[in-house]
Structure formats: structure tokens, C-alpha cells
C-alpha atoms as a PDB file:
ATOM      1  CA  MET A   1     -21.362   3.514 -27.071  1.00  0.00           C
ATOM      2  CA  MET A   2     -19.909   0.181 -28.274  1.00  0.00           C
ATOM      3  CA  SER A   3     -17.289   0.284 -25.536  1.00  0.00           C
ATOM      4  CA  ARG A   4     -19.926   0.930 -22.871  1.00  0.00           C
ATOM      5  CA  LEU A   5     -22.067  -1.986 -24.250  1.00  0.00           C
ATOM      6  CA  GLY A   6     -18.879  -4.159 -24.264  1.00  0.00           C
ATOM      7  CA  VAL A   7     -18.309  -3.310 -20.541  1.00  0.00           C
ATOM      8  CA  CYS A   8     -21.960  -4.152 -19.816  1.00  0.00           C
ATOM      9  CA  PHE A   9     -21.606  -7.468 -21.623  1.00  0.00           C
ATOM     10  CA  MET A  10     -18.621  -8.309 -19.482  1.00  0.00           C
ATOM     11  CA  GLY A  11     -20.749  -7.885 -16.468  1.00  0.00           C
ATOM     12  CA  VAL A  12     -23.124 -10.563 -17.935  1.00  0.00           C
ATOM     13  CA  LEU A  13     -20.136 -12.958 -18.647  1.00  0.00           C
ATOM     14  CA  ALA A  14     -19.151 -12.729 -14.965  1.00  0.00           C
ATOM     15  CA  HIS A  15     -22.079 -15.053 -14.130  1.00  0.00           C
ATOM     16  CA  LEU A  16     -20.963 -17.837 -16.455  1.00  0.00           C
ATOM     17  CA  PRO A  17     -19.360 -20.951 -14.907  1.00  0.00           C
ATOM     18  CA  LEU A  18     -15.601 -20.594 -15.135  1.00  0.00           C
ATOM     19  CA  PRO A  19     -15.051 -23.640 -17.393  1.00  0.00           C
ATOM     20  CA  LEU A  20     -17.596 -22.302 -19.976  1.00  0.00           C
ATOM     21  CA  LEU A  21     -15.923 -18.808 -19.859  1.00  0.00           C
ATOM     22  CA  ARG A  22     -12.486 -20.353 -20.295  1.00  0.00           C
ATOM     23  CA  GLY A  23     -13.826 -22.439 -23.269  1.00  0.00           C
ATOM     24  CA  ILE A  24     -15.079 -19.302 -24.946  1.00  0.00           C
ATOM     25  CA  GLY A  25     -11.708 -17.697 -24.375  1.00  0.00           C
ATOM     26  CA  ALA A  26      -9.896 -20.614 -25.855  1.00  0.00           C
ATOM     27  CA  LEU A  27     -12.099 -20.586 -28.928  1.00  0.00           C
ATOM     28  CA  LEU A  28     -11.503 -16.798 -29.385  1.00  0.00           C
ATOM     29  CA  GLY A  29      -7.791 -17.237 -28.830  1.00  0.00           C
ATOM     30  CA  ARG A  30      -7.420 -19.886 -31.535  1.00  0.00           C
ATOM     31  CA  LEU A  31      -9.404 -17.704 -33.916  1.00  0.00           C
ATOM     32  CA  LEU A  32      -7.286 -14.631 -33.092  1.00  0.00           C
ATOM     33  CA  PHE A  33      -4.104 -16.640 -33.659  1.00  0.00           C
ATOM     34  CA  VAL A  34      -5.250 -17.261 -37.230  1.00  0.00           C
ATOM     35  CA  LEU A  35      -6.728 -13.819 -37.960  1.00  0.00           C
ATOM     36  CA  ALA A  36      -4.224 -11.431 -36.238  1.00  0.00           C
ATOM     37  CA  ALA A  37      -1.309 -12.147 -38.438  1.00  0.00           C
ATOM     38  CA  PRO A  38       0.859  -9.231 -37.492  1.00  0.00           C
ATOM     39  CA  ARG A  39       0.669 -10.002 -33.802  1.00  0.00           C
ATOM     40  CA  ARG A  40       1.148 -13.670 -34.571  1.00  0.00           C
ATOM     41  CA  LYS A  41       4.396 -12.854 -36.399  1.00  0.00           C
ATOM     42  CA  ILE A  42       5.590 -10.609 -33.520  1.00  0.00           C
ATOM     43  CA  THR A  43       4.932 -13.345 -31.025  1.00  0.00           C
ATOM     44  CA  LEU A  44       6.730 -16.025 -33.057  1.00  0.00           C
ATOM     45  CA  ARG A  45       9.592 -13.719 -33.607  1.00  0.00           C
ATOM     46  CA  ASN A  46       9.963 -12.898 -29.894  1.00  0.00           C
ATOM     47  CA  LEU A  47       9.883 -16.604 -29.068  1.00  0.00           C
ATOM     48  CA  GLU A  48      12.521 -17.294 -31.813  1.00  0.00           C
ATOM     49  CA  LEU A  49      14.870 -14.785 -30.303  1.00  0.00           C
ATOM     50  CA  CYS A  50      14.387 -15.909 -26.734  1.00  0.00           C
ATOM     51  CA  PHE A  51      14.197 -19.684 -27.338  1.00  0.00           C
ATOM     52  CA  PRO A  52      16.407 -20.365 -30.436  1.00  0.00           C
ATOM     53  CA  GLU A  53      17.056 -23.850 -29.176  1.00  0.00           C
ATOM     54  CA  ALA A  54      13.363 -24.817 -29.209  1.00  0.00           C
ATOM     55  CA  SER A  55      11.804 -26.371 -32.233  1.00  0.00           C
ATOM     56  CA  GLU A  56       9.627 -24.385 -34.503  1.00  0.00           C
ATOM     57  CA  ALA A  57       6.691 -26.569 -33.535  1.00  0.00           C
ATOM     58  CA  GLN A  58       7.273 -25.840 -29.882  1.00  0.00           C
ATOM     59  CA  ARG A  59       7.420 -22.140 -30.423  1.00  0.00           C
ATOM     60  CA  THR A  60       4.197 -22.239 -32.480  1.00  0.00           C
ATOM     61  CA  GLN A  61       2.513 -24.169 -29.598  1.00  0.00           C
ATOM     62  CA  TRP A  62       3.695 -21.567 -27.104  1.00  0.00           C
ATOM     63  CA  ALA A  63       2.582 -18.678 -29.457  1.00  0.00           C
ATOM     64  CA  ARG A  64      -0.953 -20.253 -29.854  1.00  0.00           C
ATOM     65  CA  GLU A  65      -1.142 -20.730 -26.040  1.00  0.00           C
ATOM     66  CA  SER A  66      -0.221 -17.119 -25.584  1.00  0.00           C
ATOM     67  CA  PHE A  67      -3.190 -15.997 -27.681  1.00  0.00           C
ATOM     68  CA  ILE A  68      -5.561 -18.362 -25.910  1.00  0.00           C
ATOM     69  CA  VAL A  69      -4.401 -17.191 -22.436  1.00  0.00           C
ATOM     70  CA  PHE A  70      -4.591 -13.557 -23.609  1.00  0.00           C
ATOM     71  CA  CYS A  71      -8.347 -13.998 -24.465  1.00  0.00           C
ATOM     72  CA  GLN A  72      -9.048 -16.137 -21.376  1.00  0.00           C
ATOM     73  CA  THR A  73      -7.585 -13.571 -19.032  1.00  0.00           C
ATOM     74  CA  TRP A  74      -9.372 -10.737 -20.835  1.00  0.00           C
ATOM     75  CA  LEU A  75     -12.758 -12.432 -20.316  1.00  0.00           C
ATOM     76  CA  ASP A  76     -11.792 -13.328 -16.745  1.00  0.00           C
ATOM     77  CA  ARG A  77     -11.759  -9.647 -15.951  1.00  0.00           C
ATOM     78  CA  SER A  78     -15.550  -9.842 -16.122  1.00  0.00           C
ATOM     79  CA  TRP A  79     -15.679 -11.720 -12.708  1.00  0.00           C
ATOM     80  CA  LEU A  80     -12.466 -10.325 -11.323  1.00  0.00           C
ATOM     81  CA  TRP A  81     -13.908  -6.886 -11.461  1.00  0.00           C
ATOM     82  CA  SER A  82     -17.596  -7.437 -10.721  1.00  0.00           C
ATOM     83  CA  ALA A  83     -18.181 -10.824  -9.107  1.00  0.00           C
ATOM     84  CA  PRO A  84     -18.657 -10.961  -5.291  1.00  0.00           C
ATOM     85  CA  GLN A  85     -15.380 -10.757  -3.255  1.00  0.00           C
ATOM     86  CA  SER A  86     -15.912 -14.390  -2.091  1.00  0.00           C
ATOM     87  CA  VAL A  87     -15.688 -15.638  -5.743  1.00  0.00           C
ATOM     88  CA  VAL A  88     -12.465 -13.720  -6.211  1.00  0.00           C
ATOM     89  CA  GLU A  89     -10.897 -15.159  -3.056  1.00  0.00           C
ATOM     90  CA  ARG A  90     -11.939 -18.651  -4.044  1.00  0.00           C
ATOM     91  CA  ARG A  91     -10.459 -18.491  -7.469  1.00  0.00           C
ATOM     92  CA  VAL A  92      -7.316 -16.367  -6.982  1.00  0.00           C
ATOM     93  CA  LYS A  93      -4.811 -17.888  -4.511  1.00  0.00           C
ATOM     94  CA  LEU A  94      -1.759 -16.062  -3.152  1.00  0.00           C
ATOM     95  CA  LYS A  95       1.102 -18.287  -2.007  1.00  0.00           C
ATOM     96  CA  GLY A  96       4.822 -18.196  -1.399  1.00  0.00           C
ATOM     97  CA  ALA A  97       6.495 -15.541   0.774  1.00  0.00           C
ATOM     98  CA  VAL A  98       3.247 -13.882   1.777  1.00  0.00           C
ATOM     99  CA  HIS A  99       4.969 -12.710   4.970  1.00  0.00           C
ATOM    100  CA  GLU A 100       6.885 -10.205   3.020  1.00  0.00           C
ATOM    101  CA  LEU A 101       3.775  -8.078   2.927  1.00  0.00           C
ATOM    102  CA  GLU A 102       3.740  -7.759   6.830  1.00  0.00           C
ATOM    103  CA  GLY A 103       5.118  -4.752   8.595  1.00  0.00           C
ATOM    104  CA  ASP A 104       5.899  -1.346   7.215  1.00  0.00           C
ATOM    105  CA  VAL A 105       9.163  -1.794   5.338  1.00  0.00           C
ATOM    106  CA  PRO A 106       8.857   0.000   1.978  1.00  0.00           C
ATOM    107  CA  THR A 107       8.223  -2.678  -0.607  1.00  0.00           C
ATOM    108  CA  ILE A 108       8.263  -2.933  -4.368  1.00  0.00           C
ATOM    109  CA  ILE A 109       6.507  -5.900  -6.003  1.00  0.00           C
ATOM    110  CA  PHE A 110       8.062  -6.699  -9.329  1.00  0.00           C
ATOM    111  CA  ALA A 111       5.052  -7.921 -11.272  1.00  0.00           C
ATOM    112  CA  PRO A 112       6.038  -8.603 -14.935  1.00  0.00           C
ATOM    113  CA  HIS A 113       3.575  -8.922 -17.791  1.00  0.00           C
ATOM    114  CA  PHE A 114       2.253 -12.421 -17.421  1.00  0.00           C
ATOM    115  CA  TYR A 115      -1.340 -12.393 -18.560  1.00  0.00           C
ATOM    116  CA  GLY A 116      -2.619 -13.044 -15.117  1.00  0.00           C
ATOM    117  CA  MET A 117      -1.125  -9.878 -13.696  1.00  0.00           C
ATOM    118  CA  ASP A 118      -4.576  -8.232 -13.016  1.00  0.00           C
ATOM    119  CA  ALA A 119      -5.656 -11.154 -10.984  1.00  0.00           C
ATOM    120  CA  GLY A 120      -2.397 -11.001  -8.914  1.00  0.00           C
ATOM    121  CA  GLY A 121      -2.777  -7.295  -8.395  1.00  0.00           C
ATOM    122  CA  LEU A 122      -6.323  -7.617  -7.337  1.00  0.00           C
ATOM    123  CA  VAL A 123      -5.699 -10.255  -4.600  1.00  0.00           C
ATOM    124  CA  LEU A 124      -2.914  -8.333  -2.883  1.00  0.00           C
ATOM    125  CA  PRO A 125      -5.055  -5.651  -1.246  1.00  0.00           C
ATOM    126  CA  LEU A 126      -7.238  -8.455   0.135  1.00  0.00           C
ATOM    127  CA  ARG A 127      -4.205  -9.761   2.098  1.00  0.00           C
ATOM    128  CA  THR A 128      -2.853  -6.428   3.378  1.00  0.00           C
ATOM    129  CA  GLN A 129      -4.184  -3.072   4.635  1.00  0.00           C
ATOM    130  CA  ARG A 130      -1.121  -1.153   3.474  1.00  0.00           C
ATOM    131  CA  ALA A 131      -1.441   1.613   1.000  1.00  0.00           C
ATOM    132  CA  PHE A 132      -0.918   0.241  -2.466  1.00  0.00           C
ATOM    133  CA  THR A 133       0.273   2.126  -5.596  1.00  0.00           C
ATOM    134  CA  SER A 134       0.567   1.090  -9.101  1.00  0.00           C
ATOM    135  CA  ILE A 135       1.427   2.734 -12.495  1.00  0.00           C
ATOM    136  CA  PHE A 136      -0.544   2.134 -15.689  1.00  0.00           C
ATOM    137  CA  SER A 137      -0.726   3.787 -19.047  1.00  0.00           C
ATOM    138  CA  THR A 138      -4.111   5.454 -19.814  1.00  0.00           C
ATOM    139  CA  HIS A 139      -6.252   3.437 -22.293  1.00  0.00           C
ATOM    140  CA  PRO A 140      -7.194   5.551 -25.287  1.00  0.00           C
ATOM    141  CA  ASP A 141     -10.909   4.603 -24.978  1.00  0.00           C
ATOM    142  CA  PRO A 142     -12.354   6.523 -22.028  1.00  0.00           C
ATOM    143  CA  ALA A 143     -14.955   3.843 -21.306  1.00  0.00           C
ATOM    144  CA  ILE A 144     -12.406   1.099 -21.239  1.00  0.00           C
ATOM    145  CA  ASP A 145     -10.017   3.215 -19.205  1.00  0.00           C
ATOM    146  CA  LYS A 146     -12.690   3.828 -16.567  1.00  0.00           C
ATOM    147  CA  TRP A 147     -13.500   0.112 -16.426  1.00  0.00           C
ATOM    148  CA  PHE A 148      -9.865  -0.686 -15.954  1.00  0.00           C
ATOM    149  CA  MET A 149      -9.299   1.850 -13.200  1.00  0.00           C
ATOM    150  CA  GLN A 150     -12.440   0.849 -11.241  1.00  0.00           C
ATOM    151  CA  GLY A 151     -11.687  -2.813 -11.569  1.00  0.00           C
ATOM    152  CA  ARG A 152      -8.056  -2.439 -10.431  1.00  0.00           C
ATOM    153  CA  GLN A 153      -9.044  -0.339  -7.392  1.00  0.00           C
ATOM    154  CA  ARG A 154     -12.136  -2.327  -6.297  1.00  0.00           C
ATOM    155  CA  PHE A 155     -10.374  -3.674  -3.083  1.00  0.00           C
ATOM    156  CA  GLY A 156      -8.248  -2.051  -0.524  1.00  0.00           C
ATOM    157  CA  ASP A 157      -6.381   1.254  -0.346  1.00  0.00           C
ATOM    158  CA  VAL A 158      -5.184   1.365  -4.050  1.00  0.00           C
ATOM    159  CA  ARG A 159      -4.070   4.413  -5.972  1.00  0.00           C
ATOM    160  CA  MET A 160      -3.555   4.087  -9.706  1.00  0.00           C
ATOM    161  CA  LEU A 161      -1.090   6.565 -11.108  1.00  0.00           C
ATOM    162  CA  ASN A 162      -0.631   7.621 -14.751  1.00  0.00           C
ATOM    163  CA  ARG A 163       2.911   7.393 -16.005  1.00  0.00           C
ATOM    164  CA  ALA A 164       2.761  11.170 -16.560  1.00  0.00           C
ATOM    165  CA  ASP A 165       2.269  11.816 -12.870  1.00  0.00           C
ATOM    166  CA  GLY A 166       5.975  11.520 -12.179  1.00  0.00           C
ATOM    167  CA  VAL A 167       7.853   9.788  -9.411  1.00  0.00           C
ATOM    168  CA  LYS A 168       7.158  11.967  -6.378  1.00  0.00           C
ATOM    169  CA  PRO A 169       3.872  10.389  -5.299  1.00  0.00           C
ATOM    170  CA  ILE A 170       5.431   6.921  -5.918  1.00  0.00           C
ATOM    171  CA  ILE A 171       8.387   7.582  -3.697  1.00  0.00           C
ATOM    172  CA  GLY A 172       6.300   9.371  -1.104  1.00  0.00           C
ATOM    173  CA  ASN A 173       4.029   6.322  -0.731  1.00  0.00           C
ATOM    174  CA  LEU A 174       6.976   4.012  -0.469  1.00  0.00           C
ATOM    175  CA  ARG A 175       8.770   6.086   2.234  1.00  0.00           C
ATOM    176  CA  LYS A 176       5.611   5.995   4.219  1.00  0.00           C
ATOM    177  CA  GLY A 177       5.710   2.220   4.223  1.00  0.00           C
ATOM    178  CA  GLY A 178       3.535   1.562   1.262  1.00  0.00           C
ATOM    179  CA  LEU A 179       3.576  -1.061  -1.507  1.00  0.00           C
ATOM    180  CA  LEU A 180       4.321  -0.414  -5.164  1.00  0.00           C
ATOM    181  CA  TYR A 181       3.142  -2.815  -7.794  1.00  0.00           C
ATOM    182  CA  LEU A 182       5.658  -2.237 -10.648  1.00  0.00           C
ATOM    183  CA  LEU A 183       5.555  -3.625 -14.214  1.00  0.00           C
ATOM    184  CA  PRO A 184       8.779  -2.320 -15.831  1.00  0.00           C
ATOM    185  CA  ASP A 185       9.269  -5.110 -18.405  1.00  0.00           C
ATOM    186  CA  MET A 186       7.998  -3.383 -21.539  1.00  0.00           C
ATOM    187  CA  ASP A 187       9.844  -1.349 -24.231  1.00  0.00           C
ATOM    188  CA  PHE A 188       9.158   2.298 -23.628  1.00  0.00           C
ATOM    189  CA  GLY A 189      11.742   3.531 -26.042  1.00  0.00           C
ATOM    190  CA  ALA A 190      15.390   4.617 -25.822  1.00  0.00           C
ATOM    191  CA  GLY A 191      14.685   7.727 -23.828  1.00  0.00           C
ATOM    192  CA  GLU A 192      13.519   5.799 -20.808  1.00  0.00           C
ATOM    193  CA  SER A 193      15.666   2.712 -21.105  1.00  0.00           C
ATOM    194  CA  ILE A 194      19.136   1.137 -20.858  1.00  0.00           C
ATOM    195  CA  PHE A 195      20.296  -1.776 -22.872  1.00  0.00           C
ATOM    196  CA  VAL A 196      20.798  -5.017 -20.849  1.00  0.00           C
ATOM    197  CA  PRO A 197      20.559  -8.685 -21.773  1.00  0.00           C
ATOM    198  CA  PHE A 198      17.148 -10.361 -21.977  1.00  0.00           C
ATOM    199  CA  TYR A 199      17.510 -14.016 -23.128  1.00  0.00           C
ATOM    200  CA  GLY A 200      20.878 -12.961 -24.538  1.00  0.00           C
ATOM    201  CA  VAL A 201      19.487 -10.118 -26.686  1.00  0.00           C
ATOM    202  CA  GLN A 202      20.553  -6.548 -25.845  1.00  0.00           C
ATOM    203  CA  THR A 203      17.114  -5.174 -24.861  1.00  0.00           C
ATOM    204  CA  ALA A 204      15.906  -1.646 -24.092  1.00  0.00           C
ATOM    205  CA  THR A 205      14.806  -2.009 -20.466  1.00  0.00           C
ATOM    206  CA  VAL A 206      13.351   0.582 -18.043  1.00  0.00           C
ATOM    207  CA  PRO A 207      15.607   0.751 -14.993  1.00  0.00           C
ATOM    208  CA  SER A 208      12.943   1.970 -12.718  1.00  0.00           C
ATOM    209  CA  LEU A 209      12.889  -1.023 -10.355  1.00  0.00           C
ATOM    210  CA  SER A 210      16.432  -0.297  -9.166  1.00  0.00           C
ATOM    211  CA  ARG A 211      15.982   3.454  -9.035  1.00  0.00           C
ATOM    212  CA  PHE A 212      12.714   3.326  -7.089  1.00  0.00           C
ATOM    213  CA  ALA A 213      14.168   0.831  -4.684  1.00  0.00           C
ATOM    214  CA  ARG A 214      17.055   3.065  -3.948  1.00  0.00           C
ATOM    215  CA  LEU A 215      15.064   6.389  -3.803  1.00  0.00           C
ATOM    216  CA  GLY A 216      12.300   4.639  -1.662  1.00  0.00           C
ATOM    217  CA  ARG A 217      14.734   2.665   0.453  1.00  0.00           C
ATOM    218  CA  ALA A 218      12.591  -0.331  -0.389  1.00  0.00           C
ATOM    219  CA  LYS A 219      12.996  -3.999  -0.554  1.00  0.00           C
ATOM    220  CA  VAL A 220      11.963  -5.864  -3.793  1.00  0.00           C
ATOM    221  CA  ILE A 221       9.959  -9.066  -3.959  1.00  0.00           C
ATOM    222  CA  GLY A 222       8.712 -10.781  -7.116  1.00  0.00           C
ATOM    223  CA  MET A 223       5.177 -11.774  -7.936  1.00  0.00           C
ATOM    224  CA  TYR A 224       4.370 -14.070 -10.833  1.00  0.00           C
ATOM    225  CA  THR A 225       0.749 -14.922 -11.570  1.00  0.00           C
ATOM    226  CA  ARG A 226      -0.116 -18.149 -13.309  1.00  0.00           C
ATOM    227  CA  LEU A 227      -3.556 -18.962 -14.905  1.00  0.00           C
ATOM    228  CA  THR A 228      -4.927 -22.378 -13.754  1.00  0.00           C
ATOM    229  CA  PRO A 229      -8.100 -24.364 -14.509  1.00  0.00           C
ATOM    230  CA  GLU A 230      -9.482 -23.221 -11.196  1.00  0.00           C
ATOM    231  CA  GLY A 231      -8.597 -19.537 -11.545  1.00  0.00           C
ATOM    232  CA  TYR A 232      -5.078 -18.156 -10.777  1.00  0.00           C
ATOM    233  CA  VAL A 233      -2.216 -18.669  -8.440  1.00  0.00           C
ATOM    234  CA  ALA A 234      -0.051 -15.606  -7.627  1.00  0.00           C
ATOM    235  CA  GLU A 235       3.405 -16.520  -6.160  1.00  0.00           C
ATOM    236  CA  LEU A 236       5.378 -14.075  -3.997  1.00  0.00           C
ATOM    237  CA  THR A 237       9.119 -14.571  -3.745  1.00  0.00           C
ATOM    238  CA  PRO A 238      11.364 -13.724  -0.728  1.00  0.00           C
ATOM    239  CA  ALA A 239      12.958 -10.331  -0.849  1.00  0.00           C
ATOM    240  CA  TRP A 240      15.909 -10.218  -3.204  1.00  0.00           C
ATOM    241  CA  ASP A 241      19.257 -10.338  -1.528  1.00  0.00           C
ATOM    242  CA  HIS A 242      21.690  -7.519  -2.100  1.00  0.00           C
ATOM    243  CA  TYR A 243      19.224  -5.503  -4.101  1.00  0.00           C
ATOM    244  CA  PRO A 244      19.381  -2.634  -5.082  1.00  0.00           C
ATOM    245  CA  THR A 245      23.034  -1.989  -5.426  1.00  0.00           C
ATOM    246  CA  ASP A 246      24.936   1.197  -6.619  1.00  0.00           C
ATOM    247  CA  ASP A 247      25.055  -0.277 -10.155  1.00  0.00           C
ATOM    248  CA  VAL A 248      21.753   0.385 -12.030  1.00  0.00           C
ATOM    249  CA  GLU A 249      22.837  -1.500 -15.112  1.00  0.00           C
ATOM    250  CA  ALA A 250      23.721  -4.623 -13.056  1.00  0.00           C
ATOM    251  CA  ASP A 251      20.432  -4.371 -11.115  1.00  0.00           C
ATOM    252  CA  THR A 252      18.372  -4.049 -14.271  1.00  0.00           C
ATOM    253  CA  ALA A 253      20.145  -7.023 -15.847  1.00  0.00           C
ATOM    254  CA  ARG A 254      19.448  -9.051 -12.779  1.00  0.00           C
ATOM    255  CA  MET A 255      15.832  -8.076 -12.972  1.00  0.00           C
ATOM    256  CA  ASN A 256      15.679  -9.585 -16.479  1.00  0.00           C
ATOM    257  CA  ARG A 257      17.357 -12.785 -15.264  1.00  0.00           C
ATOM    258  CA  GLU A 258      14.808 -13.147 -12.457  1.00  0.00           C
ATOM    259  CA  LEU A 259      12.072 -12.710 -15.048  1.00  0.00           C
ATOM    260  CA  GLU A 260      13.575 -15.293 -17.417  1.00  0.00           C
ATOM    261  CA  THR A 261      13.565 -17.885 -14.585  1.00  0.00           C
ATOM    262  CA  TYR A 262       9.754 -17.615 -14.256  1.00  0.00           C
ATOM    263  CA  ILE A 263       9.034 -17.311 -17.954  1.00  0.00           C
ATOM    264  CA  ASN A 264      10.760 -20.612 -18.348  1.00  0.00           C
ATOM    265  CA  THR A 265       8.157 -22.195 -16.118  1.00  0.00           C
ATOM    266  CA  MET A 266       5.260 -20.958 -18.274  1.00  0.00           C
ATOM    267  CA  PRO A 267       6.485 -19.643 -21.671  1.00  0.00           C
ATOM    268  CA  GLY A 268       2.939 -19.545 -23.175  1.00  0.00           C
ATOM    269  CA  GLN A 269       1.606 -17.144 -20.434  1.00  0.00           C
ATOM    270  CA  TYR A 270       4.021 -14.238 -21.033  1.00  0.00           C
ATOM    271  CA  TYR A 271       3.015 -11.128 -22.978  1.00  0.00           C
ATOM    272  CA  TRP A 272       4.819 -11.991 -26.263  1.00  0.00           C
ATOM    273  CA  VAL A 273       2.466 -10.039 -28.474  1.00  0.00           C
ATOM    274  CA  HIS A 274       4.322  -6.859 -27.465  1.00  0.00           C
ATOM    275  CA  LYS A 275       7.321  -5.780 -29.603  1.00  0.00           C
ATOM    276  CA  ARG A 276       9.717  -6.335 -26.656  1.00  0.00           C
ATOM    277  CA  PHE A 277      12.722  -5.780 -28.996  1.00  0.00           C
ATOM    278  CA  LYS A 278      11.423  -2.778 -30.901  1.00  0.00           C
ATOM    279  CA  THR A 279      14.075  -0.314 -29.689  1.00  0.00           C
ATOM    280  CA  ARG A 280      17.515  -1.372 -30.919  1.00  0.00           C
ATOM    281  CA  PRO A 281      21.026  -0.078 -30.016  1.00  0.00           C
ATOM    282  CA  GLU A 282      22.269   2.492 -32.356  1.00  0.00           C
ATOM    283  CA  ALA A 283      22.982   1.253 -35.877  1.00  0.00           C
ATOM    284  CA  GLN A 284      21.311  -2.111 -35.337  1.00  0.00           C
ATOM    285  CA  ALA A 285      18.446  -2.961 -37.660  1.00  0.00           C
ATOM    286  CA  SER A 286      14.963  -3.963 -36.521  1.00  0.00           C
ATOM    287  CA  VAL A 287      14.451  -7.550 -35.583  1.00  0.00           C
ATOM    288  CA  TYR A 288      10.951  -7.524 -36.836  1.00  0.00           C
ATOM    289  CA  GLU A 289      11.573  -6.777 -40.518  1.00  0.00           C
END
């Protein structure tokens, strides 16, 4: 019942002016930064591992910004998923190599976990009629999960797949000339990962980008979504040269390097609250103790 009421309340928030909604998000983010001590420690530890040369004050500033942007983007889902299409088109801009969406060449969009990822994923089907597939984990709360699924599929020909659905529907859609919106930059455990560098730290990384690109005979483009005062800007990159190769490990390491390049432009907008380095190589101690 509380979840359903929360979803209804988000529908009310959709009518607020964006500056007011963002102000509420900023207030909640600052409060959460103080109260959510375990997540604050995880965020600060991640930033320490990835930016050891930065001052403690700088990393704290990025961590606080991360909590603020987390709350702002959560509240923004109110209008992203229920406001008129014209509002979404006005507030969410797509720029960069948009021409890569044209034609019917199988295409994987590497869309890492910047907080604005849902805004970027929502605007893509407004710019192409191609079948669009994405993979998300099921939310444990049924009401929230339904809200997420309906919101993410509100425009275009979008099919949301559960991770448990396997690879066949993913590869099938790619080989028919579809798009795959892929977010492989989380720690899903040793069973699904290989260890490659991420900011110089050996990191359990899912090699699905390289494997799906080879199996689907697909090109890969990057998409990085930035929160702005006016809404969001999602930037598409040109197709990656010489990708994929026959070396899955090298391809996965390259994926992390491409990601680092964009994180460096907006460190406070990446999903640092996740235990990115939870899975360690054999005999290595946890970095979060």
C-alpha cells in the first residue's frame, strides 16, 4: 500500500516546476548524505580508490553531489514517466553521433550507470523506430517494479528483459537490426565476471558488451547522460573502432577505459553508492572493511 501511495505521489510531483523539484531533491540528498552512513562510507571509499590523487575535501564534495543527484534523478522520474511527451522532449536533449541510430546495423548502446541513465534511455525511442531491448533486474517491490517497467517502456517499441531471461531474445533482436541498451558496469559477482582494471584497480567486470557485440554482429556506441539545470543531455559517441575483437579481456578493459573518460567529466554523477569493488580476486581482502 505504501509503495502504491508513493507512486501516486510521484504523479503529483510531476506537475511541480523543475527548479522546485530539483531543490527538494537537493535537500533530500544532503539529508541522506548525513543519515545514510553505510552508503556514504561506500561512496567515499570508491572515490578514494578511483581518485587517490584528489584531496579528501574534493572527494567529499563529489560524494555529497552523488547523493544529491541520486535524489534529484529519482524525483525526476515523476515527470519522465508521466508528464506529456512534449515536456520530456523539451527537457531531455539527445546530441552527439545521433546518426549512429539510423539504418538497420545491429547496435549496442553502452549506457553506464550515471544517475541520468533513465532519462537517456527514455529519449532514445523518441528518435528512432527501431526495436529497442534493455535488461534490468527486477525490483523486489512489485508496485515499484511495475512503475519502473511501465515508465521505461512508455515510448517506442521497447522490450524490457529480466536478467533471468537469458541471451537468446537479446541476440535475436540484435540480428534483426534492433538496438540493445546495455548497462554492464556493476559488480554481479565472480561467476559472471572477469577481472580487468578500472581506475587501476582489478575489478570484477561483466564481459557481456564484447560477447553480445560478437554474437549479434553489432557495432557499439556509448551514451552518457548528464543532469543539467534544464533537464538532461544524453550524448552519443561514434561507433567504437575495432570493437569487438577476439580478445574478450582486452575488450572489457577497453570498456572500462571508455567509461573512465566520461566519469572524469562528471565524477559526482556516477553511481558510487554501489559496492563496485565488492568481488575481489582470490585471496584478496575486502576493500570495504
